[in-house]
Amino acid sequence: MKKTVLTALAIITSAVTILAQQPEKLNTSEIYEAVQKLNFLGTVLYVAAHPDDENTRLISYMSNHLKARTGYLALTRGDGGQNLIGSEIRELLGVIRTEELLAARRIDGGEQMFTRANDFGYSKHPDETLAIWNKDQVLSDVVWAIRKFKPDVIINRFNHTSAGKTHGHHTSSALLSMEAFDLANNESAYPEQLKLTDLWQPKTLYFNTHWWFYGSPEKFKEVDKSNMVSFDFGAYYPQKGLSNNELASIASSQHLSQGFGRQNIRGTEKEYIEYLKGDFPKDKANIFSGIDTSWNRVKGGQAIGDILYNVEKNFNFKDPSVHIPELIEAYKLIQRLENEHWKSIKTKEIISIIEACAGLYLEGTANTPTLSPNSDLKVTIEVLKRSKAKIELKSVRLLPLNETVNVSTNLDNNKKYNYKINGTIPSDTKYTNPYWLNKKGTLGMYNVENQNLIGLPETPRSITIAFNLNINSTPITVTKDVVYRYSKPDKGELYRPFEIIPEASARISDKVFIFENDKQKEISVTVKAGRDNLEGFVSMDYPKDWNVYPEQQKIAITTKGEEQTLVFTVIPPKFQSEGFLKPKVNINGKIYSKELIEINYSHIPFQTVLLPSESKIVRLNIQKRGENIGYIEGAGDVVPESLEQIGYTVVKLNSKDITPENLSRFDAIVVGIRAYNILDGLKFKQQLLFDFIEQGGNMIVQYNTSRRTKVDHIAPYDLKLSRDRVTNENAEVRLLNPNHALLNYPNKITKTDFEGWTQERGLYFPSEWASNFTPILSMNDKGETPKDGSLLVAKYGKGFYIYTGLSFFREFPSGVSGAYRLFANMLSIGKDNINIDHKLND
Ligand SMILES: [Zn+2]
C-alpha cells in the first residue's frame, strides 16, 4: 500500500516533496500558480475534529481552483485511534497523524491548524466530549484560530444538530465553530488574545453537507437547495495534469496510519455547502461574492496589484527571472502596507516566488542529524543562483548562535558557493519535541502555556540560517531551517530535520510489568548517549513497599548514539500493589528522566519525541489454571504478551496452524480483536475450533465489529453482534451472576476489579444470544438502557465458549489488575484439575 502511494506521489509535480523531507523546489508552473495565489486575497477555514475528517476535495478546490488561502482546523491530532502501520499509540500516534495531515496539506495546498484538545477516544455525545475537553479552552483555541487566520468563510465538516448520532467530537467541532463565529469579533471574549492578535468577523458560516446526511443520493436530490452553494470538485488543472478530486485522493491517501490509501478519483463531482449564518452570497457561483479578493482589498494594495496582475498576465514560463525587477518593486510596496496581517502573509509568499524565479538554491546542512546543547555544530552552506538575476550575497548567519560569514559577492550564474559556519549550541536551547507534549496534560487537554504556540502544527525549529541578499539593490533575507542531508544506496538522497536532543535519555524495556506472585524480576534500563564521552550513574524511583537494587549503577558511553543497558532487580511486596518505575540518569548533577522515541516512516519526516520514561509495575493477587494458550491474532493487540506476563505460555497461531493435533496441545484458544473481520481462513477452521471446545478446551473470542464478519456462525450457539458499546471507562459494572464460576474461580471478582479501567469498558457487544449463554455483567453509558452482552459464557460439550467485547486489549497494556484477574478466570473455567493432570502426564 505504501509503495502505491509513493508511486502516485512521484507523478505529481516537484513541489510535492517525495519522502516529504526534501526542500521545496518550484518549477515554472508552480511559480505561476504561486503568483496567482499571491494575487488572491481571500481566506477559507475548514473545521472538523480529527485527522482524516477533512474533505480534501473541498480544501484542494478552495486552494487550487479558487486560489484562496485555505486552512484546516482539526480540533485534535487523532491520538485516540488505531495505528495500522506500526506500534505507536496515543501521543505518538498523534505525532504521526499530525505529520500525515501536513503531508496531505503539502499536496492539496492547505494549511494545518490544531487546538489543544486531545482525542481521548470515542464519545457518544458532545456533552460527554465537552465535559472531558475543557470546553472553554477549546473554544478559546477556535476563536484564536479565527482571529489569527482571519477567514472570510468558515465551512464545518459536521452538522451541529447531530448530537447523539455521530462521534461526540464531530458534533462538538461544529458547535464550537458556530459559537466561535460569533465570539471572534467580540472584544470581551478571550481579551488576553487581543494583546497578540486582533478581532475578526468571518463573513459566512457553512456546513459541508452531503447526501449521506439524507440517507441516499435519491433523497438528497429532492432536498430544497436554495440555501446551498455547489462546486464541481472534479475540476481539471492542466498545469498539474490532475483533476481536483484526483489530487484530493492523493492527499487523503497520506493518512496511512488509518489505512486511507485509496484509488484516485476523476471526473465531475458536484458537492454542496449549506448556509448556516452570516451573509448569504449574492452570487451563488462565488462564495467570496461581496468580498473584494483583489489587491484593492488592502489600503495601498492597488499599486501592488498594478504590478503583480501584469506579472501574472505576461508570465514568462521559459524564464521567470525576467519578472524579478517587478517582483522586487511589489515586494517594496508590500513592506509599506499598514495591514500587518496581509503584509506578513504576502511578504512570505513573494519572497518564495522571488527565490524560485531567481533559481536560488539556499541550504545549510549540519554534519550530524542530532546534537545536545553545548555541543559543537558544523554547518555547510550551499548557495546557487541559476538565472540572469542580479543578486549579491551579503552574509550568511547561523541563528540563534549568531555566527556570521560576511560574503558581499555578486553571485555568478550557476556557480556553486560553499561556506562553513561553526558554533556551539547554546546551553539554553530547547530540545526538539512536539510542544504540546512538553508538559503533562489531562485526559482531554494538552497543556500548552505559550499562547503563540497554540494552534501551530509543529514546534518551530530552533536552529536556522539567515541568507542576507541584495536583489536589485533591495535587501531581502531568506531564512531556512538547518537540515541534515544524507543518502542511502537503496533510497538515494534523504533529508532529516536537524534536532536538539538531551545528552542522556533512558528507556525501560516494557511499559508494564505484571508480578503474578512475590518473585523478583530483572528489569533492564537502556541509556542512550546524546553526546560523546557520557559518564554518570543511573538510579530508579519506585513506589514504597517495593524494592529495587542496586541503588545506583555507573554508565560510561564513549560514542554519541550508543546505548548501555543496566539490569535492576525489582522486588514486589507480598500484597496487591501498583505504581511506577522511573529511571533517573545523573550526569554531573543534572538529572535526565525522559525517553527518546524515534518515529521513522517514509511518507512523513523523521521525528524524535521526548516522553517521561516510566513503566507501571503491578503486583497482582492472581490465581490461574491452565498453562498453554493458542492465540489467533486478529487486527493486532498485545494480549499474548500480557498473558505471558502472568505466567501463561502463549503460542501465536495463524489459520494454517489450526489443526486438531495442534489444538490438542492447548488448554485454551484465545481469538484476537477483529480476527473474524479480517482473517479469510478462519471460516474453514470454525468447526475444528468448536470440536476443540467440545473435547474440553476453552475458547475466548474478543470483540469483532458487527458488520463484515467472515464467518456465518461466530459461536457454536446463536449470537448476534451489535454496535452496543460502553465508552465511559468508569461506567458502573453490575454483577448479574455473582455466584457464577467466572466471577469466583480461581479469583473472587468484585466491583473493585472494575476500577482504574482506561478509555472505555468495551465495544460491539452482542445484543441477542441463545439461551445456552449466561450473561455475567451489565453496564451502560449514562442515559442508555443496560447492556448485558459484554461477557457471555456457554458450556459446549466438555469445554466453554466465551465471547467478550470488554476492552482487554486496552486494559492489559495499561496494567489494569482487575482485567488480568477476570481474564485468568475466563481461561481457568472448568480447569480445576488440569495442573495435576499435566503433572501426571509429564
Ligand atoms: Zn473523525
Coordinates of N, CA and C in Angstrom, one line a residue, residues 249-324:
S249 N -7.6 12.8 -3.6 CA -7.4 11.4 -3.2 C -6.0 11.1 -2.8
I250 N -5.0 11.7 -3.5 CA -3.6 11.5 -3.2 C -3.3 12.2 -1.8
A251 N -4.0 13.3 -1.6 CA -3.8 14.0 -0.3 C -4.3 13.1 0.8
S252 N -5.5 12.6 0.7 CA -6.1 11.8 1.8 C -5.4 10.5 1.9
S253 N -4.8 10.0 0.9 CA -4.0 8.8 1.0 C -2.8 8.9 1.8
Q254 N -2.5 10.1 2.3 CA -1.4 10.3 3.2 C -1.7 9.8 4.6
H255 N -3.0 9.6 4.9 CA -3.4 9.1 6.2 C -3.2 7.6 6.3
L256 N -1.9 7.2 6.1 CA -1.6 5.7 6.0 C -1.8 5.1 7.3
S257 N -1.6 5.8 8.4 CA -1.7 5.1 9.7 C -3.2 4.7 10.0
Q258 N -4.1 5.3 9.2 CA -5.5 4.9 9.4 C -6.0 4.1 8.2
G259 N -5.1 3.7 7.4 CA -5.5 2.8 6.3 C -6.3 3.5 5.2
F260 N -5.9 4.8 4.9 CA -6.7 5.6 4.0 C -6.1 5.6 2.6
G261 N -5.1 4.7 2.3 CA -4.5 4.6 1.0 C -5.7 4.2 0.1
R262 N -5.9 4.9 -1.0 CA -7.1 4.5 -1.8 C -6.8 4.9 -3.3
Q263 N -7.7 4.5 -4.2 CA -7.6 4.8 -5.6 C -8.0 6.2 -5.8
N264 N -7.4 6.8 -6.9 CA -7.7 8.2 -7.3 C -9.0 8.2 -8.0
I265 N -9.7 9.4 -7.8 CA -11.0 9.6 -8.4 C -10.9 10.8 -9.4
R266 N -11.5 10.7 -10.5 CA -11.5 11.7 -11.5 C -13.0 12.0 -12.0
G267 N -13.2 13.0 -12.7 CA -14.5 13.3 -13.3 C -15.3 14.2 -12.5
T268 N -16.3 14.8 -13.1 CA -17.1 15.9 -12.5 C -17.8 15.3 -11.2
E269 N -17.9 16.1 -10.2 CA -18.4 15.7 -8.9 C -18.9 16.9 -8.2
K270 N -20.3 16.9 -8.1 CA -20.9 18.1 -7.5 C -21.0 17.9 -6.0
E271 N -20.6 19.0 -5.3 CA -20.8 18.9 -3.8 C -21.4 20.2 -3.3
Y272 N -22.0 20.2 -2.2 CA -22.7 21.3 -1.7 C -22.2 21.8 -0.3
I273 N -22.3 23.1 -0.1 CA -22.2 23.6 1.3 C -23.5 24.3 1.6
E274 N -23.9 24.2 2.8 CA -25.2 24.7 3.2 C -25.0 25.9 4.1
Y275 N -25.7 27.0 3.8 CA -25.6 28.2 4.6 C -26.1 28.0 6.0
L276 N -25.3 28.5 7.0 CA -25.7 28.4 8.4 C -25.9 29.8 8.9
K277 N -24.9 30.7 8.8 CA -25.1 32.1 9.3 C -24.2 33.1 8.7
G278 N -24.4 34.4 8.9 CA -23.6 35.4 8.3 C -24.3 35.9 7.1
D279 N -23.5 36.4 6.1 CA -24.1 36.9 4.9 C -24.2 35.8 3.8
F280 N -25.5 35.7 3.3 CA -25.6 34.7 2.2 C -25.1 35.4 0.9
P281 N -24.3 34.6 0.1 CA -23.7 35.3 -1.0 C -24.7 35.7 -2.0
K282 N -24.5 36.9 -2.5 CA -25.5 37.5 -3.6 C -25.4 36.6 -4.8
D283 N -24.1 36.3 -5.1 CA -23.9 35.4 -6.3 C -23.5 34.0 -5.9
K284 N -24.4 33.1 -6.1 CA -24.2 31.7 -5.5 C -23.1 31.0 -6.2
A285 N -22.6 31.6 -7.4 CA -21.5 30.9 -8.1 C -20.2 31.4 -7.4
N286 N -20.2 32.3 -6.5 CA -18.9 32.8 -5.9 C -19.1 32.9 -4.4
I287 N -18.4 32.1 -3.7 CA -18.6 32.2 -2.2 C -17.9 33.4 -1.6
F288 N -17.1 34.1 -2.4 CA -16.5 35.3 -2.0 C -17.3 36.5 -2.5
S289 N -18.5 36.3 -3.0 CA -19.2 37.5 -3.5 C -19.5 38.5 -2.4
G290 N -19.3 39.7 -2.7 CA -19.4 40.7 -1.6 C -18.1 41.0 -0.9
I291 N -17.1 40.2 -1.2 CA -15.8 40.4 -0.6 C -14.8 40.8 -1.7
D292 N -14.0 41.8 -1.5 CA -13.0 42.2 -2.5 C -11.8 41.3 -2.3
T293 N -11.6 40.4 -3.2 CA -10.4 39.5 -3.0 C -9.2 39.9 -3.9
S294 N -9.3 41.1 -4.4 CA -8.2 41.6 -5.2 C -7.3 42.4 -4.3
W295 N -6.2 42.9 -4.9 CA -5.2 43.7 -4.1 C -5.9 45.0 -3.5
N296 N -7.0 45.4 -4.2 CA -7.7 46.6 -3.7 C -8.3 46.4 -2.3
R297 N -8.3 45.2 -1.8 CA -8.8 44.9 -0.5 C -8.1 45.6 0.6
V298 N -6.8 45.8 0.4 CA -6.0 46.5 1.4 C -5.5 47.9 0.9
K299 N -5.5 48.8 1.9 CA -5.0 50.1 1.6 C -3.6 50.1 1.1
G300 N -3.4 50.7 0.0 CA -2.1 50.7 -0.6 C -1.9 49.5 -1.5
G301 N -2.9 48.7 -1.7 CA -2.8 47.4 -2.5 C -2.9 47.7 -4.0
Q302 N -3.6 48.7 -4.4 CA -3.8 48.9 -5.8 C -2.5 49.0 -6.6
A303 N -1.5 49.7 -6.1 CA -0.2 49.8 -6.8 C 0.4 48.5 -6.9
I304 N 0.3 47.7 -5.9 CA 0.9 46.3 -5.9 C 0.2 45.5 -6.9
G305 N -1.2 45.6 -7.0 CA -1.9 44.8 -8.0 C -1.5 45.2 -9.4
D306 N -1.3 46.5 -9.6 CA -0.9 47.0 -10.9 C 0.3 46.3 -11.4
I307 N 1.2 46.0 -10.5 CA 2.5 45.3 -10.9 C 2.2 43.9 -11.1
L308 N 1.6 43.3 -10.0 CA 1.5 41.8 -10.0 C 0.5 41.2 -10.9
Y309 N -0.6 41.9 -11.2 CA -1.5 41.3 -12.2 C -0.8 41.3 -13.6
N310 N 0.1 42.2 -13.8 CA 0.8 42.3 -15.1 C 1.8 41.1 -15.1
V311 N 2.4 40.8 -14.0 CA 3.3 39.6 -14.0 C 2.5 38.3 -14.3
E312 N 1.3 38.2 -13.7 CA 0.5 37.1 -13.9 C 0.1 36.9 -15.4
K313 N -0.3 38.1 -15.9 CA -0.9 38.1 -17.3 C 0.2 37.8 -18.3
N314 N 1.4 38.3 -18.1 CA 2.5 38.1 -19.1 C 3.6 37.2 -18.5
F315 N 3.1 36.2 -17.7 CA 4.1 35.3 -17.1 C 5.0 34.6 -18.1
N316 N 6.3 34.7 -17.9 CA 7.3 34.1 -18.8 C 7.6 32.7 -18.3
F317 N 7.0 31.7 -18.9 CA 7.3 30.3 -18.4 C 8.7 29.8 -18.8
K318 N 9.3 30.4 -19.8 CA 10.6 30.0 -20.2 C 11.7 30.6 -19.2
D319 N 11.5 31.8 -18.8 CA 12.5 32.4 -17.9 C 11.8 33.4 -16.9
P320 N 11.3 32.8 -15.8 CA 10.6 33.6 -14.9 C 11.5 34.7 -14.2
S321 N 12.8 34.6 -14.4 CA 13.7 35.5 -13.7 C 13.5 36.9 -14.3
V322 N 12.9 37.0 -15.5 CA 12.7 38.4 -16.1 C 11.7 39.2 -15.2
H323 N 10.9 38.5 -14.4 CA 10.0 39.2 -13.6 C 10.5 39.8 -12.3
I324 N 11.8 39.5 -12.0 CA 12.4 39.9 -10.7 C 12.3 41.4 -10.4

